[in-house]
Coordinates of C-alpha atoms in Angstrom, one line a residue:
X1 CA -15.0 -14.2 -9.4
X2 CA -15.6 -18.0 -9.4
X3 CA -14.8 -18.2 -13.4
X4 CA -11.1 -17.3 -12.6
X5 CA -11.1 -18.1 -9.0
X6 CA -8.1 -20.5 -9.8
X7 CA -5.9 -18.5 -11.8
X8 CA -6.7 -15.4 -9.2
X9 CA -6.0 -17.3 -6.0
X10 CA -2.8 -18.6 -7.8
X11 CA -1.7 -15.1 -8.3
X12 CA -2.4 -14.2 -4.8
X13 CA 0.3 -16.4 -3.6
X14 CA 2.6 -15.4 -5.9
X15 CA 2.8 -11.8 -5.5
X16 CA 0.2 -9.9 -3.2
X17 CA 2.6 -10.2 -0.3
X18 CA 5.5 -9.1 -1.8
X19 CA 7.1 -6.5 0.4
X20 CA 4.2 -6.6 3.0
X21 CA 5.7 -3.8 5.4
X22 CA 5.0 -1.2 2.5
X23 CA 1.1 -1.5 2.7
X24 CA 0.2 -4.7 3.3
X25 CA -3.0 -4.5 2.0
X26 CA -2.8 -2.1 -0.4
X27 CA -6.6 -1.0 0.0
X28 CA -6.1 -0.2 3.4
X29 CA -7.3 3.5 3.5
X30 CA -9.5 3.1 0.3
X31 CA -11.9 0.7 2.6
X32 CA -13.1 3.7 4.9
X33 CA -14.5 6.8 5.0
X34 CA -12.4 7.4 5.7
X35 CA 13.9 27.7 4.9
X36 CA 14.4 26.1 1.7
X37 CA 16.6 23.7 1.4
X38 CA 17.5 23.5 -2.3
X39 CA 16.3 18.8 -3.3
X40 CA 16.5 18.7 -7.5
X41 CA 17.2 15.5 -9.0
X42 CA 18.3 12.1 -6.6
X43 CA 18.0 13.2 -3.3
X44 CA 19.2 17.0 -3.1
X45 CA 17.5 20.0 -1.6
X46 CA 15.0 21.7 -3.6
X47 CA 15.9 24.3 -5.7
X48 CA 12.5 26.8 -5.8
X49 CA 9.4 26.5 -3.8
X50 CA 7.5 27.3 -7.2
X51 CA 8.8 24.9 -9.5
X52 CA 11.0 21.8 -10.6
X53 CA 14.3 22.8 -10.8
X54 CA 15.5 21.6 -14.4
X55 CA 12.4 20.6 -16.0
X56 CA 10.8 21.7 -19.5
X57 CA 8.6 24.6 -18.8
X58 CA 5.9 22.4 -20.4
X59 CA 5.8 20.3 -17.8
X60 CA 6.8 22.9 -14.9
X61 CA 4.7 25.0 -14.9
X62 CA 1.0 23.2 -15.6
X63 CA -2.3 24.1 -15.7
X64 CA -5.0 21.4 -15.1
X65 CA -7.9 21.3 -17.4
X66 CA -10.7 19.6 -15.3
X67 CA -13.3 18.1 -17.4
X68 CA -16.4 15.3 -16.2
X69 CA -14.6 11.8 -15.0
X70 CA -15.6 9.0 -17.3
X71 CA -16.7 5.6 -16.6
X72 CA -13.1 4.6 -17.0
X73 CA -12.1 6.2 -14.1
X74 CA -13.8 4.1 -11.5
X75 CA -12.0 1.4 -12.5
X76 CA -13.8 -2.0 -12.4
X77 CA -14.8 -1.6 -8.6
X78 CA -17.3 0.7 -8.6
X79 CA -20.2 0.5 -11.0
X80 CA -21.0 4.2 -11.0
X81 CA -19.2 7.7 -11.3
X82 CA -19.6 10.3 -8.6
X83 CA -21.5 13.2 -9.8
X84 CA -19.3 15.8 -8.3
X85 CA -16.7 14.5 -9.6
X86 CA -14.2 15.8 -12.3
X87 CA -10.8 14.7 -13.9
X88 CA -7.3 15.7 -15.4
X89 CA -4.1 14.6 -16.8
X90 CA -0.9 16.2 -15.4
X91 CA 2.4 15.2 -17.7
X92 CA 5.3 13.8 -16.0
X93 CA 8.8 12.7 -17.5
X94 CA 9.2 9.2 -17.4
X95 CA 12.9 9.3 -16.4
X96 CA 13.4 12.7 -14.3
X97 CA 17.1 12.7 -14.8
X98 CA 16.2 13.1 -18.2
X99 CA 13.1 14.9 -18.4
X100 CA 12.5 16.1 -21.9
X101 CA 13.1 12.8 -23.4
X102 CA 9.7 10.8 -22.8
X103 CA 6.5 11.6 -20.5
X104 CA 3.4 9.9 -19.2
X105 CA 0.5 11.1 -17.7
X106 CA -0.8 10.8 -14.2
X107 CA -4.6 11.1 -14.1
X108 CA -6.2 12.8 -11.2
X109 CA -9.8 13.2 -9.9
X110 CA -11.3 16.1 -7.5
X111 CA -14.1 16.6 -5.3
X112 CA -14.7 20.2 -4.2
X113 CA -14.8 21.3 -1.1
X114 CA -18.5 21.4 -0.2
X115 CA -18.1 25.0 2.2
X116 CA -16.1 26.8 -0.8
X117 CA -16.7 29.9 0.8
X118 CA -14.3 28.3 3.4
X119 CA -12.6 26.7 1.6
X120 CA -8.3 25.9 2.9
X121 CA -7.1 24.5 -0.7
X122 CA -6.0 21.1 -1.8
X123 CA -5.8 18.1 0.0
X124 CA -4.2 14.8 -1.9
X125 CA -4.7 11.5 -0.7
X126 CA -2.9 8.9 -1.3
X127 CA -4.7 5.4 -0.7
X128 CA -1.4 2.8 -0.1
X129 CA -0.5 -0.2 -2.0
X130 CA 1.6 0.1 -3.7
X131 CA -0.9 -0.4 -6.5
X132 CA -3.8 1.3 -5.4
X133 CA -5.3 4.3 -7.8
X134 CA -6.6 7.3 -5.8
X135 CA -7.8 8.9 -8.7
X136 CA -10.1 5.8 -9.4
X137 CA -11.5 6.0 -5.9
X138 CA -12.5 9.1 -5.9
X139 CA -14.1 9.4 -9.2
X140 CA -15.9 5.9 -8.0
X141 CA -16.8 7.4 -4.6
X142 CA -14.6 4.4 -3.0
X143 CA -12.4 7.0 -0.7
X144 CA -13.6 10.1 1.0
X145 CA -12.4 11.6 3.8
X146 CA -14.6 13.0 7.2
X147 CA -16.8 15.2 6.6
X148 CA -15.1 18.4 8.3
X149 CA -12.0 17.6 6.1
X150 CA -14.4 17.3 2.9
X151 CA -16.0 20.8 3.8
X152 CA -13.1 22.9 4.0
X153 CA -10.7 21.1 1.4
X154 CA -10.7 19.6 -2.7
X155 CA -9.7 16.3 -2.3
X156 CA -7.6 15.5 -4.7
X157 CA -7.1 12.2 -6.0
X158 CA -4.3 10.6 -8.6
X159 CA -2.9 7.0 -9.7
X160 CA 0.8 7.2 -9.6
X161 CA 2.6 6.1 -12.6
X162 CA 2.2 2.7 -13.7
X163 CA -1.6 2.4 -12.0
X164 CA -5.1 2.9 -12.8
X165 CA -5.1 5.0 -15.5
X166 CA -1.8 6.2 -15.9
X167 CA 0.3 4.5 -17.9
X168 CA -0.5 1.0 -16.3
X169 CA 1.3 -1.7 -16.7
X170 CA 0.2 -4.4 -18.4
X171 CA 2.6 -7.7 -17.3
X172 CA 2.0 -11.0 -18.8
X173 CA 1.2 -13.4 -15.4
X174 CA 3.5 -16.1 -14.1
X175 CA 3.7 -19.6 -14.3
X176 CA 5.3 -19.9 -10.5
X177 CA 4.1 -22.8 -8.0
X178 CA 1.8 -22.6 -5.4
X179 CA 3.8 -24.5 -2.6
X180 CA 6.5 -22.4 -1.0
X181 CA 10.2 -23.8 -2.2
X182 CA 11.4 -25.5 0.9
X183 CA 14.4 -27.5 -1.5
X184 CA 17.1 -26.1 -3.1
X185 CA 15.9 -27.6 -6.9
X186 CA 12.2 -26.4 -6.0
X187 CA 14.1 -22.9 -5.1
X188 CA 16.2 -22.8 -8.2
X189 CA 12.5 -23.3 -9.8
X190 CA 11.4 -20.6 -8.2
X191 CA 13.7 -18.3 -8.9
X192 CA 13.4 -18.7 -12.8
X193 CA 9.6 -18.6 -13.1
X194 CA 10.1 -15.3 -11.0
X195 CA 12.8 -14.2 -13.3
X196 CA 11.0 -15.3 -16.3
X197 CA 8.1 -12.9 -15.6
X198 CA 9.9 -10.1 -14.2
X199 CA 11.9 -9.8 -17.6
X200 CA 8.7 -10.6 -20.0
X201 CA 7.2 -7.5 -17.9
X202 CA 10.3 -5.5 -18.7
X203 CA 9.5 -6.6 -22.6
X204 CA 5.8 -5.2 -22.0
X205 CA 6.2 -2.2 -20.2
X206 CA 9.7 -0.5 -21.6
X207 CA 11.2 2.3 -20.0
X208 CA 8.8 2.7 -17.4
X209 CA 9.4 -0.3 -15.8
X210 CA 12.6 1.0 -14.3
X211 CA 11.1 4.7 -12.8
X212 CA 8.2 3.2 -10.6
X213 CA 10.5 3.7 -7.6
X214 CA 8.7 5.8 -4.9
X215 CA 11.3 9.0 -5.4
X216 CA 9.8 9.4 -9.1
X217 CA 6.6 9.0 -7.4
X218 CA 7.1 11.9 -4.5
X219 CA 8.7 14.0 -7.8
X220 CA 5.3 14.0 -9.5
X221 CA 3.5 14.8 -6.2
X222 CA 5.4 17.8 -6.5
X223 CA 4.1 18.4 -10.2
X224 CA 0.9 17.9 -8.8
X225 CA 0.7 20.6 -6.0
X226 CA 2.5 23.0 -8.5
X227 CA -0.9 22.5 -11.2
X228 CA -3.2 23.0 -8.2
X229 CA -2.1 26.5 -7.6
X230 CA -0.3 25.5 -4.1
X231 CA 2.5 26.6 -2.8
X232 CA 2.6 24.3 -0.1
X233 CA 1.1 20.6 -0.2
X234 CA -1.5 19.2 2.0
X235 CA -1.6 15.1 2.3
X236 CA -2.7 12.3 3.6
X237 CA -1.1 9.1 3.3
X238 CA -2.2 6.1 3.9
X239 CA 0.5 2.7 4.8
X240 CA 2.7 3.1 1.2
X241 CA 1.2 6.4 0.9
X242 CA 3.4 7.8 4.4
X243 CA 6.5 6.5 2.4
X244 CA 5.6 8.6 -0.4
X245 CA 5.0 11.3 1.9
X246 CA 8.1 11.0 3.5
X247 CA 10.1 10.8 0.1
X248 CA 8.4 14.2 -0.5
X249 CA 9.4 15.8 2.9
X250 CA 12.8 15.1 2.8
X251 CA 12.9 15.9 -1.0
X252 CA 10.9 19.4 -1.1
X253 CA 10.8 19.9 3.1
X254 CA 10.2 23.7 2.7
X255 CA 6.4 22.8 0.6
X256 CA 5.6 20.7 3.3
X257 CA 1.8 21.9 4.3
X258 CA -0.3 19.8 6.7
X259 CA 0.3 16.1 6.3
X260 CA -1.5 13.3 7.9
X261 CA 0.9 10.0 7.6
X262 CA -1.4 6.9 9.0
X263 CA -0.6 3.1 9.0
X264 CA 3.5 4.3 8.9
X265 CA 6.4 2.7 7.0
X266 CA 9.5 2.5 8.4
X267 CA 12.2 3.6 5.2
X268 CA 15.1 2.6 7.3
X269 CA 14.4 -1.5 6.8
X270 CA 15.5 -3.4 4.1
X271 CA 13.2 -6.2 2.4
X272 CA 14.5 -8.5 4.8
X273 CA 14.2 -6.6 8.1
X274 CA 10.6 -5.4 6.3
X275 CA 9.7 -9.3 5.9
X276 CA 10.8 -9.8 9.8
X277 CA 8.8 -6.4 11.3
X278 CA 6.4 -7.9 8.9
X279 CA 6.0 -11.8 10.7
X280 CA 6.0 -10.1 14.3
X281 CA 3.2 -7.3 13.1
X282 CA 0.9 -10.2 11.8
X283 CA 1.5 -12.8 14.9
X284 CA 0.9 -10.1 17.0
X285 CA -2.3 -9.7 15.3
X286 CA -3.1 -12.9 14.9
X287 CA -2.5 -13.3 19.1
X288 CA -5.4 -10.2 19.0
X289 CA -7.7 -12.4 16.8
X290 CA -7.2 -15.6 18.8
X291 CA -7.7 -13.8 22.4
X292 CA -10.8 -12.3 20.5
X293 CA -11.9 -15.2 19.0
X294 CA -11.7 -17.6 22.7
X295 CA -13.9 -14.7 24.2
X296 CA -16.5 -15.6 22.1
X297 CA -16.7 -19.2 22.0
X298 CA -14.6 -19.7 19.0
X299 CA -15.0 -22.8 17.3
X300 CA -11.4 -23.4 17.0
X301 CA -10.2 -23.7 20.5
X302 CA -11.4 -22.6 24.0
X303 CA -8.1 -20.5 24.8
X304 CA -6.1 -18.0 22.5
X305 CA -3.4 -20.9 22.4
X306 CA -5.3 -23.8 21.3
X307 CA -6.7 -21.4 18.4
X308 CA -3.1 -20.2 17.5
X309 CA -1.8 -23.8 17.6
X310 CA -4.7 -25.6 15.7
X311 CA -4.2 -22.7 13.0
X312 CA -0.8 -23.6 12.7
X313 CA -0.9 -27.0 12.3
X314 CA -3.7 -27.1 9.4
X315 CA -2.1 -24.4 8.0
X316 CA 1.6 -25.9 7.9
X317 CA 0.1 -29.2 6.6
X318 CA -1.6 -27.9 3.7
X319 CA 1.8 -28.0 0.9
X320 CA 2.0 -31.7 2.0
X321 CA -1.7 -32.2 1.6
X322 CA -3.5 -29.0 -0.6
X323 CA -7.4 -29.1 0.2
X324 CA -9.2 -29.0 -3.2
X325 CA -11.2 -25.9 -3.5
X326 CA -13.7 -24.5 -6.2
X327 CA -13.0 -23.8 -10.1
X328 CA -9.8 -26.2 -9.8
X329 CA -8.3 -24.1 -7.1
X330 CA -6.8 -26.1 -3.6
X331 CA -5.6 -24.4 -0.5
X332 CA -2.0 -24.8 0.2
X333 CA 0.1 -23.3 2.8
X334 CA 0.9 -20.0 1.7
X335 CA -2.5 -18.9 0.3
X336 CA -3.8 -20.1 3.5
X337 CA -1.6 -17.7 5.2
X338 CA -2.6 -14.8 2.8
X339 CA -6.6 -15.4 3.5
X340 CA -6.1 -15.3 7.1
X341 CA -4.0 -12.1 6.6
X342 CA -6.7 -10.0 4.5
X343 CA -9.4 -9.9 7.8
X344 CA -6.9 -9.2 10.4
X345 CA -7.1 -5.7 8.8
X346 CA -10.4 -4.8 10.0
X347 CA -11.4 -6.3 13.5
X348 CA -15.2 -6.6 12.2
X349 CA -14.1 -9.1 9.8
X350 CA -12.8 -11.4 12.2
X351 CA -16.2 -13.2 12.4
X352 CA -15.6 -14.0 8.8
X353 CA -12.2 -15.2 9.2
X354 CA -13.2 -17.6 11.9
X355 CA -16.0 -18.9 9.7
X356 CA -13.9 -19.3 6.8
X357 CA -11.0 -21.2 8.9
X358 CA -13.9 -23.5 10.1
X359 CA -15.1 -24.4 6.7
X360 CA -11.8 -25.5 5.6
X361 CA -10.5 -27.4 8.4
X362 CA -13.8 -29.3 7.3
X363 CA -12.9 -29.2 3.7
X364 CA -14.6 -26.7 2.3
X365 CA -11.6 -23.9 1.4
X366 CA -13.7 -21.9 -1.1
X367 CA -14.1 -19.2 1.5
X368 CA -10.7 -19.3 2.5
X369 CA -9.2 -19.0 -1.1
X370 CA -11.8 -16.2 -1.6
X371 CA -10.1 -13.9 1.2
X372 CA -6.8 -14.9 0.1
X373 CA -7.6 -13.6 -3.1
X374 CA -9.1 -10.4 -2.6
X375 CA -5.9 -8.5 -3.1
X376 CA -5.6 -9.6 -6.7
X377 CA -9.0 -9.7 -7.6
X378 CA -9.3 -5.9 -6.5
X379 CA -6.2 -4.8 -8.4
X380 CA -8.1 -6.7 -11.2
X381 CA -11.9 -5.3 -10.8
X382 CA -14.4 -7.0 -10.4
X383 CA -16.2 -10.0 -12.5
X384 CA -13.6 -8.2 -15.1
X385 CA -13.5 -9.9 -18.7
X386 CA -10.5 -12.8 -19.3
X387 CA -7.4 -11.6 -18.8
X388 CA -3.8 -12.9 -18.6
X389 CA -1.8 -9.6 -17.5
X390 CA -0.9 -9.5 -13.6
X391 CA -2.5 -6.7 -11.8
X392 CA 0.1 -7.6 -8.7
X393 CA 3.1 -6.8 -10.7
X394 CA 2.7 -2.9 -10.3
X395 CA 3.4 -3.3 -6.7
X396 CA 6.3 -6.0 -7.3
X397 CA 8.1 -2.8 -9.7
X398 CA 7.3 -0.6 -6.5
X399 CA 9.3 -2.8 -4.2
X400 CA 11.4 -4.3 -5.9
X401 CA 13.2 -0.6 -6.8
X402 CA 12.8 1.0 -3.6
X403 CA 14.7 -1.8 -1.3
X404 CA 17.1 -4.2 -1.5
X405 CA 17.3 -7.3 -0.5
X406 CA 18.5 -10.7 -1.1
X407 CA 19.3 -11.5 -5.3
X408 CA 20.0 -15.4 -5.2
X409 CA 17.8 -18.4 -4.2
X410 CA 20.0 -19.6 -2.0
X411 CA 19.5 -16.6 0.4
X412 CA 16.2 -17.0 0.7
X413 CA 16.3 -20.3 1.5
X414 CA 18.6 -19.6 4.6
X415 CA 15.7 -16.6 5.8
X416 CA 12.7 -19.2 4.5
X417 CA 14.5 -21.1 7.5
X418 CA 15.0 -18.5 10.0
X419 CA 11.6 -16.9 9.1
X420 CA 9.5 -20.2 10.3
X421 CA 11.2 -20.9 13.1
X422 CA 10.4 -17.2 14.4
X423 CA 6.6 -18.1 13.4
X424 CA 5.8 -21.3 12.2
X425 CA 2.4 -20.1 11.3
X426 CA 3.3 -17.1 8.5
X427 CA 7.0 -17.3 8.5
X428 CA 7.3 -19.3 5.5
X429 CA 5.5 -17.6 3.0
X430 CA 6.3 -14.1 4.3
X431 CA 9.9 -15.4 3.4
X432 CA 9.0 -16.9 -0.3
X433 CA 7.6 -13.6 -1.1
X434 CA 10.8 -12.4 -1.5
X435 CA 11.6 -14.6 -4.8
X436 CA 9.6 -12.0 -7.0
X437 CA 12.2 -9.2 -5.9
X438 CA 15.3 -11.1 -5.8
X439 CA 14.9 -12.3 -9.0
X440 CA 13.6 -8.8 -10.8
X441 CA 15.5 -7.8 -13.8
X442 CA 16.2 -4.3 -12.7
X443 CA 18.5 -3.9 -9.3
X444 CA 17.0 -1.7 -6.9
X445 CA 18.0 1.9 -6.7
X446 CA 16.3 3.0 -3.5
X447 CA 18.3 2.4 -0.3
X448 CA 17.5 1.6 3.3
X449 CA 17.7 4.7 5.1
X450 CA 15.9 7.4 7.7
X451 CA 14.2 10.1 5.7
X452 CA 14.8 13.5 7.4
X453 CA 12.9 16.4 6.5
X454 CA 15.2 19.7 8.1
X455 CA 13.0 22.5 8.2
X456 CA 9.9 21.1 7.6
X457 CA 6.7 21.7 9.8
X458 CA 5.9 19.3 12.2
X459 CA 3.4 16.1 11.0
X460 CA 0.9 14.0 12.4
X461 CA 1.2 9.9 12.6
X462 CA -1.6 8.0 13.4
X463 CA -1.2 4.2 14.1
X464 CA -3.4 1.4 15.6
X465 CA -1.9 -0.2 18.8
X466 CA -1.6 -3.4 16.8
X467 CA -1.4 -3.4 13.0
X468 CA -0.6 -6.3 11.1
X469 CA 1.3 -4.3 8.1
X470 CA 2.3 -1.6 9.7
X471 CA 3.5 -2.3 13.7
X472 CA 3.5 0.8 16.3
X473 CA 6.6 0.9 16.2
X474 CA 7.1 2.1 12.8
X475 CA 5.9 5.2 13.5
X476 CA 7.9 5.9 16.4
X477 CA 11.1 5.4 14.7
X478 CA 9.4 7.7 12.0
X479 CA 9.4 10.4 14.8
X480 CA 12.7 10.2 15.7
X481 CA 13.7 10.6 11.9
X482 CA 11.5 13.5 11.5
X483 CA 12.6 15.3 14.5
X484 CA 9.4 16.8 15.1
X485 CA 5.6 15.2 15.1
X486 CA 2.6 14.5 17.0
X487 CA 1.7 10.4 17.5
X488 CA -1.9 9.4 17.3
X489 CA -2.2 5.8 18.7
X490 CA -5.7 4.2 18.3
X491 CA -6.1 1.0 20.5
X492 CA -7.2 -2.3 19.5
X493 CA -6.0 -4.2 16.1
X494 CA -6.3 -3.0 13.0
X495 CA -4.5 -0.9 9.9
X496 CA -5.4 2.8 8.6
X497 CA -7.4 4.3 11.8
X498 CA -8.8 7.8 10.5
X499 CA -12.0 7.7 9.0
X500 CA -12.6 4.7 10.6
X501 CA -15.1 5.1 13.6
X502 CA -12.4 6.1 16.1
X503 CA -14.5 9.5 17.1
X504 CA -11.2 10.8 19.1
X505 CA -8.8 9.7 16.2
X506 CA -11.0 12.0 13.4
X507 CA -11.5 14.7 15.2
X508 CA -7.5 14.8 15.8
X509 CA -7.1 14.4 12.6
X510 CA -9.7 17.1 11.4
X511 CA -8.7 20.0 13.8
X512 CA -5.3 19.6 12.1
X513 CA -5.8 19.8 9.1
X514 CA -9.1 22.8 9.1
X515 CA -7.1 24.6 11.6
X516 CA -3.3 23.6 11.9
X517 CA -3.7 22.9 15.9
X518 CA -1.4 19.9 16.5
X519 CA -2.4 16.8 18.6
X520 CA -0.8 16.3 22.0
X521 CA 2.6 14.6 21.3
X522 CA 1.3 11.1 22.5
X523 CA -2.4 10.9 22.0
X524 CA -4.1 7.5 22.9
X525 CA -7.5 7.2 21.4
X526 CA -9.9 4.3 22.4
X527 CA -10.5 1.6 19.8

């Protein structure tokens, strides 16, 4: 990593927080073990619980042809294949409001279930992001789930369009600043090198660049569960992954099987209110890590204040004076902010957190910049060979379709404003994240709305207490929009709780889905 570490940690500012509500971490899951109602086309009920209403019967009504996974399909994260493994390609149109025109395939991975003789069907997992390749982490052995879950199901795997393997998208990087636009003229600046890159990726990835939205996404999920041989599907979702679930319940509600929705997204907020939820999840963690970090003699302050407040002060002094780190890198203010982010994710990396804050308040950043980086170096692989396309800009063609928000530099300078004063420590560059969106070359077509799912089966939510993507909260309102669900809450801080440790969590989780038994309403499971 150290070859490109400047380039990479320069890429991590610029995009791997874009729309941080979605997934924030985009890994988040992939780290552990862890009466009809007709929808066709844009929104509507479904037509047929069998297949897509209005599509070729080529790509309807598919077969999967599994065959062994190839070293390509790990990725660059994993140096070896899983053995029991095996792969497919499922075709998908590009544009389903006009399906016979162009196609792309989705490539999928499987692991049997390892009790076929009791064997319940198919279960597809879907790892967050947006930019993370299921299909990848299961051929790599990166994701599985508990072993009860693994016994009785196929776990079934895929990279949604644009991702991994199927049909990725291949976007020239930006030439965007690493100090968070505070001025109108640094704004303006911004803006273009955003709009710059968002239109050479248009040139680079054609037609596809405008159907990454997550309703496309949910559409294939459908195609998927059709090839299996299910009439119903089975899910779990993971942060991004529950919005795509919840695009597919309130699109197809009637093939709703079991579905496990953990770390939840709130569809009903637009980038804006996203970015806010997003600066209170992340102080709120932050308060956890500090209170955590005074218990144990923390090196940056004997109470949870002094640590908050000497944070904040190194941290908002770094665009006025960047630390110089390794390869030509320096830490400024906003990848500072993104390498304290990444550990709050898993509580047994705060240790690493605290070192690395230490170092640089000392000036040595390298550790620092490393975290901050981690996003983009694994959407990139691994000690990967030169490259100059973006792996972060998958996720920015997510967003930047499914929400709107603010399209001038001038609005964002008013919520870069509001956003600090609510959090002087990560409001800023929560808030500058927004440039890559506002500035995209395609207008967003998603909306900011509850997703309902009338006549589905109820669901299960799972949520930590305190998650720094993903707030309780979310998945509450979720609840409400769904009508009917069970709500798993794991204490303590962290993001993506089954398969975790949490004994109480995975066995709620697992008794679902081997034997449909739903969790109490409210289930509070210890840390």
């Amino acid at each position: 990593m150290r070859a490109h570490l400047a380039r990479t940690a320069a890429a991590a500012l610029a995009a791997a927080l874009v729309a941080t509500g979605c997934s924030g971490n985009g890994d988040e899951g992939g780290r552990q073990r862890g009466a009809p109602r007709p929808p066709a086309a844009g929104g509507s009920p479904e037509a047929s619980p069998d297949t897509a209403s209005g599509l070729p019967a080529r790509i309807a009504r598919q077969h999967l042809t599994w065959e062994h996974c190839t070293p390509d399909d790990t990725g660059l994260r994993s140096p070896t294949l899983r053995p029991d493994a095996d792969c497919a390609w499922l075709t998908v149109p590009v544009d389903y409001a006009d399906p016979g025109k162009s196609t792309l395939k989705i490539r999928v991975a499987r692991v049997r279930a390892t009790t076929p003789d009791r064997r319940l069907g198919s279960l597809v997992f879907n790892p967050g992001g947006p930019g993370e390749a299921g299909a990848q982490m299961i051929a790599g052995g990166a994701f599985e789930a508990t072993g009860a879950v693994m016994g009785r199901y196929d776990l079934i795997g895929f990279d949604p369009r644009g991702i991994g393997r199927s049909a990725p998208l291949k976007c020239p990087e930006g030439a965007g600043g690493d100090l968070i636009p505070r001025t109108r003229e640094q704004a303006d600046a911004e803006f273009k090198a955003a709009a710059d890159q968002g239109e050479n990726c248009r040139k680079a990835a054609g037609a596809l660049l405008a159907h990454m939205d997550t309703v496309s996404v949910a559409r294939d999920l459908d195609l998927l569960r059709a090839a299996l041989g299910e009439r119903t599907l089975n899910y779990l979702g993971y942060s991004y992954g529950t919005y795509i679930g919840q695009h597919y319940a309130h699109l197809f509600p009637s093939r709703v099987g079991r579905f496990v929705l953990d770390s939840v997204v709130d569809p009903g907020t637009d980038q804006v209110q996203t970015a806010r939820d997003d600066v209170r999840a992340l102080g709120d963690s932050f308060a956890s890590y500090a209170r955590n970090c005074a218990q144990n003699q923390c090196p940056l302050g004997g109470t949870p204040e002094e640590v908050v407040a000497k944070t904040t002060d190194f941290v908002r002094g770094l665009d006025a004076h960047p630390v110089p780190g390794p390869a030509g890198s320096r830490l400024t203010t906003g990848l500072a902010a993104q390498g304290i982010r990444e550990p709050l994710y898993q509580a047994d990396r705060w240790p690493d957190l605290t070192a690395a804050l230490t170092q640089a308040m000392a000036g040595s950043p390298g550790a620092l910049i490393a975290l901050a980086a981690e996003q983009v170096q694994s959407a990139r692989g691994e000690e990967t060979e030169e490259t100059d396309a973006d792996p972060t800009m998958a996720r920015n063609a997510v967003d930047c379709l499914d929400k709107p928000g603010p399209r001038t530099a001038a609005e964002l300078l008013v919520h870069l404003a509001e956003f600090e004063k609510s959090s002087p420590l990560f409001g800023a560059s929560v808030a500058a994240t927004m440039f890559h969106c506002a500035a995209w070359p395609i207008a967003p077509t998603g909306k900011a709305e509850p997703l309902t799912a009338p006549g589905a089966p109820p669901v299960v939510l799972v949520s930590y207490a305190v998650d720094p993507a993903t707030p309780l909260a979310n998945a509450q309102t979720v609840r409400k929009n769904l009508g009917s669900a069970s709500l798993i809450v794991r204490e303590g801080t962290g993001h993506a709780a089954y398969g975790s440790g949490s004994e109480c969590t995975d066995q709620a989780v697992e008794t679902f889905l081997t034997d449909g038994t739903l969790p109490p309403t409210d289930l509070r499971c210890p840390a």
